[in-house]
């Protein structure tokens, strides 16, 4: 019988673990799907991992690991993929905002031959205005830069084992899970879902963390910002040709002493362009530096007793 793994990254979600595992195991047992649940506690400061341990003692199909510190949701997803054994793997949030009722449908599409089943949001659920604005800006920037519609896509998706192995073999440290499944290709189907209200606790994203996420992901998926540097260079060249002509004409007409304003403006404009360009290039160099160091995506502090073998630095094994 085919095995379904569900990967659930959890950061300070002690209130959600017991409820989420109960809801998911009931649903999967009712649908007669052979399953395992993998919770990754992302360096939580609360009792998330002891809740995971408790759940795994009650139900051996539940396993989990805890990071040594907060490494971010991406790292959590990848650690979960690494620990999973399923023929198909579903990644979802552990606050049940991704409705579990969609799982049987994803499973059915997989059985019918789909290799990736994307969860597509039909609405974003109820969110505060500030969150809507920042998330909206975030997705607009992202969609532009990586030429994929990021607004409706989410981290809620099913991946076939083949696809999981492809993702686990990627050497890069800064990943963007949501877009990587598009990038990988494969036979893709979609499933619509309504974003639910969060069960317990509150959202872990602030405006700044979303912006940071946007910039990191944009630069890891696109080199367009570097090309903007070229565009700015061309604009300044056109500008300077026009001014050169003007200056020459004035010189020839014998009225060349004026133009102090022009000089100041030129210094300001060119200086601004230069510094902006250096900033963009610097950002890419920083990203290259991070990748070159080749540090692990995450560090595992402890695992539940039913996890086999040594998982520390497991991501390196495949490189
Ligand atoms: N999460 C995580 N590490 C983090 C932040 C969030 O593993 O640093 C998990 C979190 O526990 C949840 C999922 O990612 O399962 C989505 O987070 P959240 O619900 O806070 O985001 P939102 O649903 O508001 O976009
Ligand atoms: Mg949530």
XYZ file of C-alpha atoms and ligand atoms in Angstrom:
345
model
C 0.000 0.000 0.000
C 1.247 3.468 -0.845
C 2.382 5.638 2.030
C 1.491 9.317 2.395
C 3.822 11.529 4.450
C 2.579 14.848 5.758
C 5.246 17.405 6.645
C 4.236 20.070 9.162
C 6.692 22.834 10.079
C 5.828 24.262 13.493
C 7.208 27.319 15.201
C 5.808 27.997 18.672
C 2.692 25.971 17.963
C 2.294 24.000 21.214
C -1.440 24.663 21.171
C -1.863 23.238 17.682
C 0.110 19.972 17.711
C -2.343 17.751 19.590
C -5.385 19.061 17.752
C -3.768 18.948 14.312
C -2.467 15.397 14.762
C -5.884 14.242 15.991
C -7.724 15.880 13.080
C -5.280 14.553 10.473
C -5.064 10.984 11.806
C -8.844 10.733 12.045
C -9.271 12.024 8.499
C -6.611 9.727 7.033
C -7.859 6.670 8.885
C -11.425 7.365 7.739
C -10.172 7.568 4.163
C -8.048 4.423 4.589
C -4.835 6.174 3.602
C -1.597 4.755 5.007
C 0.144 7.789 6.492
C 2.879 9.272 8.637
C 2.954 12.754 10.159
C 6.279 14.556 10.471
C 6.387 17.623 12.680
C 9.461 19.838 12.586
C 9.750 22.193 15.514
C 11.628 25.188 14.134
C 13.558 26.123 17.275
C 10.363 26.829 19.179
C 10.671 28.577 22.526
C 7.542 26.943 23.923
C 6.563 23.315 24.511
C 6.092 22.453 20.836
C 8.606 19.625 20.831
C 7.305 18.009 24.019
C 3.833 18.097 22.437
C 5.266 16.389 19.354
C 6.967 13.795 21.544
C 3.727 13.177 23.411
C 1.828 12.740 20.159
C 4.460 10.336 18.814
C 4.280 8.206 21.947
C 0.516 7.923 21.532
C 0.670 7.242 17.796
C 3.809 5.670 16.257
C 2.886 7.128 12.863
C 3.762 10.540 14.223
C 7.447 11.493 14.200
C 9.292 14.708 14.676
C 12.499 16.638 15.084
C 13.523 19.868 16.676
C 16.001 22.431 15.362
C 18.719 23.912 17.530
C 17.331 27.394 16.772
C 14.832 29.068 14.467
C 15.945 28.353 10.895
C 12.740 29.461 9.169
C 9.870 27.631 7.568
C 11.821 26.707 4.416
C 14.370 24.799 6.475
C 11.524 23.126 8.364
C 9.949 21.962 5.121
C 13.231 20.560 3.838
C 14.001 18.761 7.095
C 10.525 17.214 6.910
C 11.074 16.105 3.324
C 14.391 14.586 4.375
C 12.734 12.583 7.163
C 9.791 11.453 5.057
C 9.457 7.946 3.653
C 6.194 8.343 1.764
C 5.563 7.604 -1.898
C 3.877 10.987 -1.871
C 4.512 13.875 0.508
C 2.144 16.687 1.430
C 3.518 19.866 2.987
C 1.064 21.925 5.008
C 0.915 24.444 7.864
C 0.306 22.973 11.265
C -2.274 25.619 12.225
C -4.885 23.946 9.953
C -5.182 27.047 7.770
C -4.671 24.623 4.929
C -7.917 22.630 5.107
C -7.289 18.901 5.687
C -10.453 18.003 3.711
C -8.459 18.710 0.533
C -5.962 15.924 1.322
C -8.093 13.016 0.014
C -8.602 14.950 -3.231
C -4.852 15.549 -3.609
C -4.247 11.885 -2.859
C -6.757 10.852 -5.512
C -5.125 13.087 -8.136
C -1.758 11.580 -7.243
C -3.169 8.060 -7.636
C -4.484 9.127 -11.036
C -0.975 10.041 -12.147
C -0.266 13.620 -11.043
C 3.284 14.116 -9.772
C 2.735 17.536 -8.231
C -0.608 18.692 -6.846
C -0.546 22.428 -6.139
C -2.886 23.876 -3.548
C -4.312 27.100 -5.004
C -5.980 29.602 -2.686
C -9.443 30.558 -3.818
C -9.511 33.231 -1.104
C -6.920 34.374 1.378
C -9.193 34.025 4.396
C -9.676 36.773 6.941
C -6.499 38.741 7.487
C -5.792 42.123 8.997
C -5.477 45.098 6.625
C -1.796 45.588 7.376
C -1.116 41.949 6.661
C -3.130 42.086 3.443
C -1.160 45.104 2.238
C 2.255 43.691 3.046
C 1.426 40.212 1.783
C -0.127 41.779 -1.345
C 2.980 43.831 -2.046
C 5.101 40.780 -1.356
C 3.267 38.607 -3.868
C 3.168 41.343 -6.512
C 6.938 41.824 -6.326
C 7.472 38.082 -6.350
C 5.163 37.344 -9.277
C 6.822 40.048 -11.357
C 10.321 38.896 -10.642
C 9.961 35.193 -11.056
C 7.260 35.276 -13.715
C 4.889 32.968 -11.879
C 1.578 33.838 -10.301
C 2.537 33.706 -6.669
C -0.609 35.267 -5.296
C -2.717 32.145 -5.341
C 0.020 29.587 -4.850
C 1.080 28.415 -1.427
C 3.283 25.945 0.392
C 0.333 23.549 0.551
C 1.104 20.911 -2.023
C 1.574 17.238 -2.692
C 4.814 16.011 -4.228
C 5.586 12.612 -5.645
C 8.691 10.859 -4.272
C 10.514 11.606 -7.551
C 9.947 15.335 -7.085
C 10.937 15.204 -3.415
C 14.216 13.548 -4.374
C 14.891 16.223 -6.975
C 14.328 18.967 -4.399
C 16.486 17.213 -1.813
C 19.339 16.971 -4.281
C 19.457 20.718 -4.918
C 22.721 21.975 -3.454
C 21.463 25.471 -2.736
C 21.053 26.680 0.790
C 18.496 29.422 0.236
C 15.486 27.663 -1.162
C 12.035 28.895 -2.077
C 9.847 25.836 -1.814
C 6.745 27.395 -3.319
C 8.438 28.238 -6.601
C 10.770 25.239 -6.716
C 7.932 22.856 -7.484
C 7.076 24.992 -10.550
C 10.720 25.052 -11.470
C 11.042 21.268 -11.175
C 8.249 20.746 -13.677
C 6.595 17.289 -13.704
C 2.955 16.555 -14.357
C 1.128 19.141 -12.289
C -2.499 19.333 -11.214
C -4.139 21.896 -8.993
C -6.637 21.800 -6.173
C -8.545 24.869 -5.021
C -8.936 25.513 -1.334
C -10.258 28.197 0.999
C -7.739 29.482 3.516
C -9.140 28.713 6.964
C -8.929 30.673 10.173
C -5.873 29.840 12.234
C -6.830 27.325 14.956
C -4.765 28.604 17.894
C -2.026 31.196 18.441
C -1.116 33.898 15.953
C 0.677 34.365 12.641
C 4.466 34.282 12.829
C 5.057 36.769 10.022
C 5.632 40.467 10.555
C 5.825 43.120 7.837
C 9.621 43.100 7.968
C 9.987 39.344 7.950
C 7.755 39.225 4.854
C 9.831 41.915 3.151
C 13.044 40.086 3.977
C 11.495 36.891 2.637
C 10.474 38.713 -0.563
C 13.935 40.114 -1.202
C 15.742 36.848 -0.464
C 13.410 34.841 -2.653
C 13.375 37.380 -5.453
C 17.144 37.349 -5.628
C 17.354 33.584 -5.389
C 14.948 33.183 -8.300
C 15.750 36.154 -10.496
C 18.694 38.168 -11.733
C 16.406 40.968 -12.912
C 17.590 43.384 -10.186
C 21.110 43.087 -11.610
C 19.761 44.028 -15.019
C 18.139 47.097 -13.460
C 21.698 48.278 -12.790
C 22.340 48.169 -16.541
C 19.133 50.074 -17.233
C 20.155 52.781 -14.771
C 23.548 52.982 -16.467
C 21.909 53.478 -19.869
C 19.639 56.191 -18.471
C 22.627 58.082 -17.040
C 24.515 57.780 -20.322
C 21.602 59.205 -22.322
C 21.298 61.970 -19.776
C 24.984 62.817 -19.940
C 25.025 62.873 -23.765
C 22.207 65.438 -23.710
C 24.050 67.519 -21.140
C 27.349 67.220 -23.004
C 25.722 68.607 -26.123
C 24.181 71.455 -24.139
C 27.498 72.259 -22.452
C 29.386 72.245 -25.757
C 26.831 74.513 -27.400
C 27.079 76.912 -24.466
C 30.880 76.820 -24.616
C 30.887 77.622 -28.306
C 28.449 80.477 -27.734
C 30.728 81.818 -25.013
C 28.309 81.477 -22.091
C 29.937 78.521 -20.360
C 30.424 79.810 -16.803
C 26.893 79.068 -15.624
C 25.659 75.604 -14.775
C 26.574 75.181 -11.126
C 23.076 73.734 -10.454
C 23.580 71.215 -13.222
C 26.844 70.048 -11.692
C 25.292 69.511 -8.265
C 22.300 67.701 -9.764
C 24.547 65.470 -11.833
C 26.649 64.508 -8.832
C 23.529 63.699 -6.836
C 21.861 61.668 -9.583
C 24.922 59.700 -10.600
C 25.933 59.168 -6.981
C 22.443 57.831 -6.222
C 22.480 55.464 -9.181
C 25.951 54.235 -8.284
C 25.116 53.517 -4.685
C 21.857 51.790 -5.555
C 23.685 49.635 -8.081
C 26.413 48.792 -5.615
C 23.727 47.818 -3.113
C 22.056 45.456 -5.560
C 25.359 43.894 -6.584
C 26.375 43.678 -2.931
C 23.193 41.798 -2.144
C 23.970 39.196 -4.768
C 27.544 38.891 -3.544
C 26.209 38.322 -0.046
C 23.988 35.547 -1.386
C 26.904 33.973 -3.239
C 28.986 34.167 -0.068
C 26.270 32.416 1.901
C 25.992 29.632 -0.654
C 29.753 29.224 -0.933
C 30.136 28.723 2.802
C 27.928 25.679 2.359
C 26.623 25.605 5.905
C 23.734 23.244 6.564
C 20.192 24.492 6.034
C 19.343 23.487 9.580
C 20.739 21.785 12.658
C 18.694 19.169 14.436
C 18.900 19.138 18.232
C 16.720 16.155 18.967
C 14.296 13.751 17.339
C 11.444 11.626 18.653
C 12.377 8.085 19.683
C 10.794 6.515 16.614
C 13.100 8.322 14.164
C 15.682 5.880 12.836
C 19.367 6.582 12.354
C 21.345 9.772 12.544
C 19.546 12.688 10.973
C 21.909 15.449 11.993
C 23.126 17.269 8.922
C 21.148 14.754 6.889
C 20.938 17.218 4.013
C 24.668 16.732 3.327
C 24.373 13.009 2.715
C 22.998 13.505 -0.752
C 25.545 15.990 -2.011
N 6.658 28.508 10.714
C 7.906 27.915 10.883
N 9.004 28.707 11.127
C 8.920 30.071 11.183
C 7.643 30.666 10.971
C 6.549 29.861 10.737
O 8.026 26.693 10.837
O 9.935 30.721 11.399
C 5.473 27.648 10.460
C 4.305 27.906 11.394
O 4.424 27.157 12.582
C 3.128 27.450 10.559
C 3.560 27.811 9.144
O 4.970 27.946 9.190
O 2.915 26.043 10.619
C 2.907 29.080 8.662
O 3.143 30.114 9.590
P 2.020 31.138 10.018
O 0.733 30.437 10.281
O 2.582 31.940 11.136
O 1.922 32.022 8.706
P 0.575 32.529 7.975
O -0.356 31.364 7.925
O 0.062 33.633 8.798
O 1.064 32.924 6.613
Mg -0.982 30.241 9.412
